[in-house]
XYZ file of C-alpha atoms in Angstrom:
397
model
C -0.084 -0.033 -0.065
C 1.410 3.377 -0.934
C 2.673 5.494 2.019
C 0.048 8.262 1.453
C -2.661 5.773 1.697
C -1.393 3.679 4.560
C -1.108 6.671 6.922
C -4.811 7.692 6.775
C -5.835 3.965 6.989
C -3.537 3.469 10.011
C -5.069 6.642 11.478
C -8.646 5.425 10.930
C -7.821 2.117 12.490
C -6.428 3.618 15.450
C -9.339 6.075 15.784
C -11.940 3.040 15.633
C -10.031 0.939 17.910
C -9.637 3.734 20.526
C -13.335 4.370 20.198
C -14.254 0.633 20.698
C -11.680 0.534 23.853
C -13.243 3.591 25.379
C -16.744 2.204 24.870
C -15.861 -1.328 26.190
C -14.404 0.285 29.295
C -17.436 2.346 29.845
C -19.491 -0.856 29.683
C -17.539 -2.126 32.667
C -17.869 1.080 34.918
C -21.072 0.014 36.480
C -21.298 -3.822 36.015
C -19.681 -4.772 39.210
C -21.671 -2.226 41.294
C -25.080 -2.876 39.856
C -24.853 -6.459 40.140
C -23.707 -6.231 43.728
C -26.637 -4.026 44.482
C -29.128 -6.486 42.862
C -27.592 -9.562 44.795
C -26.960 -7.664 48.145
C -29.816 -9.540 50.190
C -28.680 -12.783 48.686
C -24.997 -12.258 49.402
C -25.939 -11.302 53.123
C -28.020 -14.515 53.424
C -25.364 -16.587 52.031
C -22.262 -15.163 53.804
C -24.008 -14.037 56.839
C -22.316 -10.819 57.234
C -23.488 -8.111 59.712
C -25.781 -5.153 59.022
C -22.543 -2.938 59.141
C -20.924 -4.721 56.469
C -24.231 -4.566 54.442
C -24.169 -0.911 54.857
C -20.285 -0.805 53.908
C -20.545 -2.759 50.707
C -22.596 -0.120 48.773
C -20.323 2.466 50.156
C -16.959 0.757 49.255
C -17.183 2.025 45.442
C -17.522 5.731 46.421
C -14.712 5.541 48.877
C -12.419 3.701 46.419
C -13.322 6.392 43.780
C -12.400 9.093 46.180
C -9.167 7.568 47.470
C -7.705 6.078 44.280
C -9.083 8.806 42.180
C -6.903 11.421 44.137
C -3.586 9.819 42.764
C -4.818 9.504 39.218
C -3.093 12.657 37.834
C 0.208 11.777 39.346
C 0.025 8.105 38.019
C -1.028 9.281 34.536
C 2.046 11.638 34.258
C 4.250 8.859 35.223
C 2.949 5.967 32.959
C 0.800 8.033 30.458
C -3.008 8.061 30.626
C -3.421 5.032 28.269
C -1.003 2.916 30.209
C -2.797 3.692 33.489
C -6.090 2.778 32.132
C -4.729 -0.593 31.016
C -3.422 -1.026 34.709
C -6.767 -0.137 35.957
C -8.650 -2.592 33.744
C -6.499 -5.330 34.884
C -7.116 -4.439 38.543
C -10.781 -4.229 37.659
C -10.793 -7.766 36.260
C -8.634 -9.128 39.120
C -10.821 -7.672 41.792
C -14.153 -9.044 40.394
C -12.545 -12.435 40.120
C -11.643 -12.616 43.721
C -15.377 -12.036 44.740
C -15.781 -15.632 43.507
C -14.522 -16.845 46.735
C -17.540 -17.306 48.987
C -16.167 -15.348 51.984
C -16.866 -11.817 53.296
C -13.209 -10.898 53.264
C -12.988 -11.870 49.480
C -16.070 -9.828 48.780
C -14.757 -6.765 50.462
C -11.163 -7.288 49.196
C -12.366 -7.805 45.719
C -14.831 -4.736 45.766
C -11.826 -2.440 47.055
C -9.498 -3.828 44.371
C -11.809 -3.694 41.402
C -13.256 -0.294 42.433
C -9.876 1.412 42.633
C -9.413 0.184 39.113
C -12.617 1.764 38.367
C -11.566 5.308 40.093
C -8.690 5.590 37.563
C -10.906 4.955 34.605
C -13.542 7.327 35.967
C -10.976 10.239 36.199
C -9.148 9.630 33.048
C -12.072 9.051 30.608
C -12.991 12.801 30.253
C -9.435 13.601 29.347
C -9.050 10.645 26.869
C -12.131 11.807 25.097
C -11.002 15.309 24.886
C -7.573 14.263 23.863
C -8.663 11.531 21.267
C -11.916 13.049 20.065
C -11.625 16.808 20.590
C -14.272 17.853 18.029
C -16.879 15.355 19.283
C -16.760 15.768 23.143
C -20.590 16.012 23.413
C -21.035 12.903 21.206
C -18.463 10.693 22.820
C -19.719 11.658 26.336
C -23.030 10.722 25.391
C -21.795 7.608 23.796
C -19.697 6.221 26.801
C -22.380 7.410 29.242
C -25.183 5.415 27.312
C -22.802 2.448 27.154
C -22.336 2.859 30.909
C -26.068 2.915 31.591
C -26.458 -0.095 29.275
C -23.876 -2.030 31.585
C -25.582 -1.006 34.650
C -29.032 -1.944 33.152
C -27.775 -5.225 32.141
C -26.276 -6.092 35.255
C -29.254 -5.120 37.367
C -31.681 -6.968 35.298
C -29.902 -10.271 34.955
C -27.654 -10.491 38.208
C -30.239 -12.537 40.122
C -30.899 -15.069 37.347
C -27.257 -15.388 36.572
C -26.216 -15.945 40.221
C -28.981 -18.704 40.243
C -27.703 -20.352 36.996
C -24.186 -20.669 38.427
C -25.144 -21.729 41.777
C -24.094 -18.847 44.153
C -24.330 -15.255 44.553
C -20.650 -15.007 44.890
C -20.001 -16.791 41.677
C -22.706 -14.603 40.070
C -20.619 -11.427 40.937
C -17.483 -12.991 39.446
C -19.118 -13.826 36.169
C -18.668 -9.894 35.521
C -14.947 -10.303 35.422
C -15.411 -11.696 31.871
C -16.510 -8.279 30.175
C -13.649 -6.817 32.071
C -11.253 -9.012 30.717
C -12.422 -8.397 27.328
C -11.827 -4.638 27.940
C -8.453 -5.355 29.054
C -7.581 -7.168 25.947
C -9.084 -4.601 23.606
C -7.372 -1.821 25.259
C -4.128 -3.705 25.289
C -4.499 -4.321 21.594
C -5.212 -0.558 20.977
C -2.020 0.347 22.798
C -0.132 -2.091 20.743
C -1.314 -0.666 17.294
C -0.353 2.842 18.298
C 2.516 4.396 16.199
C 5.770 2.846 17.757
C 7.701 5.640 19.674
C 4.758 7.986 19.857
C 4.323 9.719 23.232
C 0.972 9.089 24.989
C -1.331 11.503 23.592
C -3.582 11.918 26.601
C -0.712 12.146 29.241
C -0.600 15.863 30.704
C 2.845 17.289 30.186
C 2.272 19.937 32.879
C 1.241 19.520 36.428
C -1.878 21.676 37.606
C -2.811 21.010 41.277
C -6.441 19.824 41.657
C -6.540 21.749 45.029
C -5.728 25.014 43.209
C -9.076 24.236 41.184
C -10.851 23.971 44.469
C -10.347 27.571 45.106
C -12.285 28.472 41.894
C -15.916 29.003 41.542
C -16.080 26.473 38.947
C -14.015 23.982 40.841
C -16.026 24.173 44.024
C -19.518 24.121 42.205
C -18.486 21.257 39.836
C -17.198 19.275 42.858
C -20.259 20.053 44.949
C -22.586 19.107 42.225
C -20.711 15.904 41.255
C -20.757 14.852 44.846
C -24.444 15.326 45.433
C -25.303 13.503 42.226
C -23.173 10.575 43.067
C -24.373 10.366 46.589
C -27.829 10.265 45.294
C -27.096 7.822 42.580
C -25.181 5.466 44.542
C -27.600 5.648 47.447
C -30.629 4.877 45.282
C -28.915 2.133 43.148
C -27.228 0.394 45.989
C -30.517 0.261 48.207
C -33.519 0.466 45.713
C -33.881 -3.375 45.447
C -33.685 -3.791 49.169
C -36.234 -1.103 49.540
C -38.549 -2.589 47.222
C -38.010 -6.105 48.671
C -38.594 -4.725 52.120
C -42.162 -3.623 50.853
C -42.906 -7.143 49.614
C -41.486 -7.299 46.028
C -39.602 -10.241 44.833
C -36.009 -9.795 44.494
C -35.819 -10.535 40.891
C -38.731 -7.969 40.245
C -36.756 -5.444 42.499
C -33.833 -5.908 40.028
C -35.861 -5.406 37.191
C -37.274 -2.096 38.601
C -33.475 -0.838 39.297
C -32.816 -1.903 35.668
C -35.598 0.349 34.633
C -34.201 3.318 36.575
C -30.904 2.900 34.909
C -32.234 2.058 31.436
C -34.010 5.321 31.123
C -30.712 7.168 30.686
C -29.857 5.194 27.606
C -32.040 7.214 25.119
C -32.256 10.310 27.195
C -28.497 11.046 27.865
C -28.070 12.099 24.102
C -31.137 14.405 24.119
C -30.066 15.921 27.488
C -26.433 16.564 25.950
C -27.705 17.941 22.808
C -30.047 20.267 24.857
C -27.138 21.283 26.894
C -24.991 22.744 24.203
C -26.084 26.402 24.704
C -26.045 28.174 28.089
C -29.873 28.279 28.351
C -30.219 24.687 27.495
C -27.567 23.816 29.958
C -29.519 25.448 32.657
C -32.750 23.717 31.669
C -31.019 20.362 31.342
C -29.413 20.677 34.720
C -32.710 21.821 36.491
C -34.919 19.341 34.731
C -32.747 16.128 35.671
C -32.333 17.338 39.223
C -36.079 17.993 39.673
C -36.798 14.639 38.240
C -34.652 13.095 40.831
C -36.463 15.162 43.483
C -39.887 13.943 42.535
C -38.816 10.574 42.088
C -37.361 10.158 45.541
C -40.403 11.851 47.075
C -42.563 9.094 45.553
C -40.361 6.398 46.985
C -40.692 8.152 50.420
C -44.594 8.579 50.271
C -45.997 5.643 48.200
C -43.104 3.279 47.020
C -45.319 0.546 45.920
C -48.066 2.668 44.334
C -46.282 3.461 41.099
C -42.814 1.932 41.649
C -41.942 1.975 37.746
C -43.055 5.734 37.644
C -40.566 6.532 40.450
C -38.048 4.418 38.691
C -38.329 6.378 35.561
C -38.126 9.690 37.325
C -35.070 8.415 39.305
C -33.604 7.332 35.825
C -34.040 10.769 34.378
C -32.172 12.246 37.462
C -29.142 9.790 36.844
C -28.659 11.738 33.585
C -27.053 14.451 35.820
C -23.844 12.383 35.500
C -23.333 12.744 31.735
C -24.053 16.453 32.143
C -21.499 17.004 34.740
C -19.029 15.242 32.824
C -19.686 17.122 29.686
C -18.838 20.273 31.814
C -15.762 18.808 33.032
C -14.585 17.779 29.652
C -15.124 20.995 28.069
C -13.868 22.870 30.955
C -10.068 24.219 31.160
C -7.601 25.120 28.488
C -6.149 21.666 27.786
C -5.793 18.091 29.090
C -3.950 19.053 32.223
C -6.544 21.384 33.471
C -9.293 18.804 32.451
C -7.425 16.265 34.373
C -7.126 18.565 37.490
C -10.712 19.398 37.567
C -11.778 15.862 37.020
C -9.346 14.702 39.706
C -10.673 17.113 42.280
C -14.424 16.675 41.573
C -14.227 12.941 41.509
C -11.947 12.460 44.430
C -13.778 15.056 46.743
C -17.008 14.092 45.171
C -17.065 10.628 45.665
C -15.690 11.108 49.403
C -19.086 12.968 49.711
C -20.937 10.477 47.877
C -19.703 7.650 50.116
C -21.827 9.208 52.964
C -25.075 8.279 50.922
C -25.176 4.599 50.863
C -23.741 4.449 54.486
C -26.193 6.765 55.862
C -28.975 4.970 54.120
C -27.816 1.498 55.352
C -27.284 2.900 59.164
C -30.608 4.669 59.161
C -32.416 1.660 57.793
C -30.830 -0.520 60.389
C -31.482 1.808 63.107
C -35.266 2.503 62.452
C -36.229 -0.674 60.686
C -37.749 1.067 57.921
C -37.211 3.220 54.924
C -38.817 6.487 55.858
C -35.858 8.182 57.499
C -33.351 7.070 54.727
C -35.612 8.328 51.796
C -36.289 11.644 53.792
C -32.452 12.108 53.852
C -32.097 11.565 50.160
C -35.060 14.052 49.554
C -32.880 16.822 51.179
C -29.836 15.736 49.264
C -31.890 15.815 45.991
C -32.963 19.322 46.821
C -29.382 20.324 47.399
C -28.383 18.925 44.136
C -31.041 21.068 42.338
C -29.961 24.122 43.962
C -26.170 23.644 43.418
C -27.117 22.748 39.491
C -28.789 26.022 39.270
C -25.796 27.987 40.555
C -23.375 26.040 38.562
C -25.007 26.896 35.343
C -25.754 30.571 36.428
C -23.673 32.846 34.099
C -21.706 30.136 32.402
C -20.813 31.082 28.675
């Protein structure tokens, strides 16, 4: 093949492979979390762990995202963003596989290892999208958040029957190491076809402290909004099946309701991101998704079994706040270094705040024996999310 034709062909191949690699990683970002939420009651019955462990398990992802995410920028500068992500998906695969051991220590250790790998991916995906697809940030953000939602929906819907098919909830969790292994293979293949000797395109060459971003209005508001939406999302996805089961719904049906909540974002994310291109649209999109979450939580507080699918759809609309805030992060800053700094700040501190949600819900449920106090708490955090979203979008160019 002539050199003039070979170069564009290699470029197209690299672009398509990088797209496939990014989307396959996005698919895995919630598989291990949603499957554990759907199987929480079965795991507790099988392993016999305490209410404290039951409250801790849905909290661990957020804690790992906060702790591991804080060091992502440093690791990416040393290894390059692409190699950091490769190490991350290897850790994810190993962590999910460890959870096959039917013991509480293995469940917790595997969750910590796997979720630490996810933390690195969470922080670096906006930087990778901005670097490799600079003209299509909104489109790619929509694609990978939609793929993420597909993974979450799939895991919520089929985790219980898959666990039944393989014979135990522990083995049912470990099944989700297989798509993580596929992501590892594809990401490694993409790294292998990159031009030999080329510098990692997404590795920031300058250091911008995330904590300097915290002193800016943008950094503070993005971090607050990211933390509140993550708190609400992880609290409700971690405990919704248990809430519904506690009101008499079967575990399988409760998993399906959670799947509905997560599936709503699949068609809606693109529409929300398209609406958010202009300042007025951005304000409207932030207000709409936050208000939907607020109403959905109110329904689960007042009459959870009256219209569970309606509340699930409203909660699902509220979960679209995640692609919105990711799009703001990806479009902010003068280059990859600032994007990584803002992403590191918002995700490390934001997920630390988010960790309080599932833990508080679990402890309140254990203390009161019901779901009124936990849902009242979440109603308050949803109202705070709406207020911060309005402040974040006020005056944005």
